Structures are given as C-alpha cells and as structure tokens.
C-alpha cells in the first residue's frame, strides 16, 4: 500500500485523515485480496478530493466563489 500511495503522490497519513479509517484497517484490507479494491478506491478518492481541496484553497477561485455568492 505504501508503494501505491507513493505512486499516487499521497501520504498514508493524509489517507487516514481524509478517509477516517485507521492505518491498521487500511493495511489489513490491503493485505486481503478480497478487500484490496476497497483500499484502492479509498486512495484514489482521497487523491481526487485533495485536488479539489487545493483548487478551492486557490485565492482566485475563492474570490470567484465569493463573488458568485454575493
């Protein structure tokens, strides 16, 4: 799982924080072939969520959203 997370440019710590699942749970799921897909989806979901979070933190985007809300 560490290698897969590195390939996706995300840290395990960030996945744990964003997903709400503990490290041991994620690693147990990763080690079981029946549940590995679950972890892959969680990791990819966290990567996508982080992309949008970075966009929303962008000052220009913040200003645009605020102007549209007014």
mmCIF file with all atom_site columns, C-alpha atoms in Angstrom:
data_model
loop_
_atom_site.group_PDB
_atom_site.id
_atom_site.type_symbol
_atom_site.label_atom_id
_atom_site.label_alt_id
_atom_site.label_comp_id
_atom_site.label_asym_id
_atom_site.label_entity_id
_atom_site.label_seq_id
_atom_site.pdbx_PDB_ins_code
_atom_site.Cartn_x
_atom_site.Cartn_y
_atom_site.Cartn_z
_atom_site.occupancy
_atom_site.B_iso_or_equiv
_atom_site.pdbx_formal_charge
_atom_site.auth_seq_id
_atom_site.auth_comp_id
_atom_site.auth_asym_id
_atom_site.auth_atom_id
_atom_site.pdbx_PDB_model_num
ATOM 1  C CA . UNK A 1 1  ? 0.000   0.000  0.000  1.00 0.00 ? 1  UNK A CA 1
ATOM 2  C CA . UNK A 1 2  ? 2.899   2.363  0.694  1.00 0.00 ? 2  UNK A CA 1
ATOM 3  C CA . UNK A 1 3  ? 4.165   1.995  -2.861 1.00 0.00 ? 3  UNK A CA 1
ATOM 4  C CA . UNK A 1 4  ? 0.704   2.515  -4.340 1.00 0.00 ? 4  UNK A CA 1
ATOM 5  C CA . UNK A 1 5  ? 0.190   5.650  -2.240 1.00 0.00 ? 5  UNK A CA 1
ATOM 6  C CA . UNK A 1 6  ? 3.602   6.966  -3.321 1.00 0.00 ? 6  UNK A CA 1
ATOM 7  C CA . UNK A 1 7  ? 2.693   6.372  -6.971 1.00 0.00 ? 7  UNK A CA 1
ATOM 8  C CA . UNK A 1 8  ? -0.408  8.479  -6.397 1.00 0.00 ? 8  UNK A CA 1
ATOM 9  C CA . UNK A 1 9  ? 1.642   11.190 -4.619 1.00 0.00 ? 9  UNK A CA 1
ATOM 10 C CA . UNK A 1 10 ? -0.261  10.993 -1.344 1.00 0.00 ? 10 UNK A CA 1
ATOM 11 C CA . UNK A 1 11 ? 0.896   10.090 2.153  1.00 0.00 ? 11 UNK A CA 1
ATOM 12 C CA . UNK A 1 12 ? -0.678  7.348  4.253  1.00 0.00 ? 12 UNK A CA 1
ATOM 13 C CA . UNK A 1 13 ? -1.197  9.944  6.992  1.00 0.00 ? 13 UNK A CA 1
ATOM 14 C CA . UNK A 1 14 ? -3.324  12.011 4.611  1.00 0.00 ? 14 UNK A CA 1
ATOM 15 C CA . UNK A 1 15 ? -5.358  8.971  3.565  1.00 0.00 ? 15 UNK A CA 1
ATOM 16 C CA . UNK A 1 16 ? -6.035  8.113  7.214  1.00 0.00 ? 16 UNK A CA 1
ATOM 17 C CA . UNK A 1 17 ? -7.106  11.700 7.974  1.00 0.00 ? 17 UNK A CA 1
ATOM 18 C CA . UNK A 1 18 ? -9.305  12.057 4.900  1.00 0.00 ? 18 UNK A CA 1
ATOM 19 C CA . UNK A 1 19 ? -10.901 8.618  4.922  1.00 0.00 ? 19 UNK A CA 1
ATOM 20 C CA . UNK A 1 20 ? -11.486 8.232  8.648  1.00 0.00 ? 20 UNK A CA 1
ATOM 21 C CA . UNK A 1 21 ? -10.148 4.664  8.563  1.00 0.00 ? 21 UNK A CA 1
ATOM 22 C CA . UNK A 1 22 ? -7.213  3.684  10.755 1.00 0.00 ? 22 UNK A CA 1
ATOM 23 C CA . UNK A 1 23 ? -3.826  2.646  9.409  1.00 0.00 ? 23 UNK A CA 1
ATOM 24 C CA . UNK A 1 24 ? -4.222  -0.916 10.626 1.00 0.00 ? 24 UNK A CA 1
ATOM 25 C CA . UNK A 1 25 ? -7.640  -1.232 8.979  1.00 0.00 ? 25 UNK A CA 1
ATOM 26 C CA . UNK A 1 26 ? -6.333  0.050  5.667  1.00 0.00 ? 26 UNK A CA 1
ATOM 27 C CA . UNK A 1 27 ? -3.295  -2.230 5.765  1.00 0.00 ? 27 UNK A CA 1
ATOM 28 C CA . UNK A 1 28 ? -5.429  -5.247 6.746  1.00 0.00 ? 28 UNK A CA 1
ATOM 29 C CA . UNK A 1 29 ? -7.735  -4.545 3.812  1.00 0.00 ? 29 UNK A CA 1
ATOM 30 C CA . UNK A 1 30 ? -4.738  -4.123 1.507  1.00 0.00 ? 30 UNK A CA 1
ATOM 31 C CA . UNK A 1 31 ? -3.280  -7.481 2.565  1.00 0.00 ? 31 UNK A CA 1
ATOM 32 C CA . UNK A 1 32 ? -6.539  -9.331 1.851  1.00 0.00 ? 32 UNK A CA 1
ATOM 33 C CA . UNK A 1 33 ? -7.067  -9.799 -1.923 1.00 0.00 ? 33 UNK A CA 1
ATOM 34 C CA . UNK A 1 34 ? -10.845 -9.698 -1.369 1.00 0.00 ? 34 UNK A CA 1
ATOM 35 C CA . UNK A 1 35 ? -10.755 -6.194 0.084  1.00 0.00 ? 35 UNK A CA 1
ATOM 36 C CA . UNK A 1 36 ? -7.741  -4.673 -1.685 1.00 0.00 ? 36 UNK A CA 1
ATOM 37 C CA . UNK A 1 37 ? -10.016 -2.991 -4.238 1.00 0.00 ? 37 UNK A CA 1
ATOM 38 C CA . UNK A 1 38 ? -11.684 -1.134 -1.364 1.00 0.00 ? 38 UNK A CA 1
ATOM 39 C CA . UNK A 1 39 ? -8.361  0.449  -0.384 1.00 0.00 ? 39 UNK A CA 1
ATOM 40 C CA . UNK A 1 40 ? -7.529  1.305  -3.989 1.00 0.00 ? 40 UNK A CA 1
ATOM 41 C CA . UNK A 1 41 ? -10.853 3.167  -4.291 1.00 0.00 ? 41 UNK A CA 1
ATOM 42 C CA . UNK A 1 42 ? -10.263 4.950  -0.962 1.00 0.00 ? 42 UNK A CA 1
ATOM 43 C CA . UNK A 1 43 ? -6.750  6.037  -2.007 1.00 0.00 ? 43 UNK A CA 1
ATOM 44 C CA . UNK A 1 44 ? -7.896  7.249  -5.419 1.00 0.00 ? 44 UNK A CA 1
ATOM 45 C CA . UNK A 1 45 ? -10.841 9.055  -3.818 1.00 0.00 ? 45 UNK A CA 1
ATOM 46 C CA . UNK A 1 46 ? -8.513  10.834 -1.413 1.00 0.00 ? 46 UNK A CA 1
ATOM 47 C CA . UNK A 1 47 ? -6.241  11.848 -4.297 1.00 0.00 ? 47 UNK A CA 1
ATOM 48 C CA . UNK A 1 48 ? -9.199  13.332 -6.193 1.00 0.00 ? 48 UNK A CA 1
ATOM 49 C CA . UNK A 1 49 ? -10.568 15.055 -3.093 1.00 0.00 ? 49 UNK A CA 1
ATOM 50 C CA . UNK A 1 50 ? -7.197  16.609 -2.425 1.00 0.00 ? 50 UNK A CA 1
ATOM 51 C CA . UNK A 1 51 ? -7.085  18.003 -5.972 1.00 0.00 ? 51 UNK A CA 1
ATOM 52 C CA . UNK A 1 52 ? -10.380 19.784 -5.442 1.00 0.00 ? 52 UNK A CA 1
ATOM 53 C CA . UNK A 1 53 ? -9.357  20.963 -1.992 1.00 0.00 ? 53 UNK A CA 1
ATOM 54 C CA . UNK A 1 54 ? -6.236  22.546 -3.469 1.00 0.00 ? 54 UNK A CA 1
ATOM 55 C CA . UNK A 1 55 ? -8.318  24.230 -6.144 1.00 0.00 ? 55 UNK A CA 1
ATOM 56 C CA . UNK A 1 56 ? -10.764 25.590 -3.571 1.00 0.00 ? 56 UNK A CA 1
ATOM 57 C CA . UNK A 1 57 ? -7.885  26.969 -1.496 1.00 0.00 ? 57 UNK A CA 1
ATOM 58 C CA . UNK A 1 58 ? -6.595  28.890 -4.524 1.00 0.00 ? 58 UNK A CA 1
ATOM 59 C CA . UNK A 1 59 ? -7.091  32.625 -3.903 1.00 0.00 ? 59 UNK A CA 1
ATOM 60 C CA . UNK A 1 60 ? -8.517  33.354 -7.369 1.00 0.00 ? 60 UNK A CA 1
ATOM 61 C CA . UNK A 1 61 ? -11.034 30.527 -7.060 1.00 0.00 ? 61 UNK A CA 1
ATOM 62 C CA . UNK A 1 62 ? -12.011 31.657 -3.549 1.00 0.00 ? 62 UNK A CA 1
ATOM 63 C CA . UNK A 1 63 ? -12.631 35.182 -4.801 1.00 0.00 ? 63 UNK A CA 1
ATOM 64 C CA . UNK A 1 64 ? -14.680 33.906 -7.740 1.00 0.00 ? 64 UNK A CA 1
ATOM 65 C CA . UNK A 1 65 ? -16.846 31.728 -5.479 1.00 0.00 ? 65 UNK A CA 1
ATOM 66 C CA . UNK A 1 66 ? -17.369 34.601 -3.059 1.00 0.00 ? 66 UNK A CA 1
ATOM 67 C CA . UNK A 1 67 ? -18.337 36.966 -5.875 1.00 0.00 ? 67 UNK A CA 1
ATOM 68 C CA . UNK A 1 68 ? -20.883 34.461 -7.167 1.00 0.00 ? 68 UNK A CA 1
ATOM 69 C CA . UNK A 1 69 ? -22.389 34.029 -3.709 1.00 0.00 ? 69 UNK A CA 1
ATOM 70 C CA . UNK A 1 70 ? -22.982 37.765 -3.335 1.00 0.00 ? 70 UNK A CA 1
#
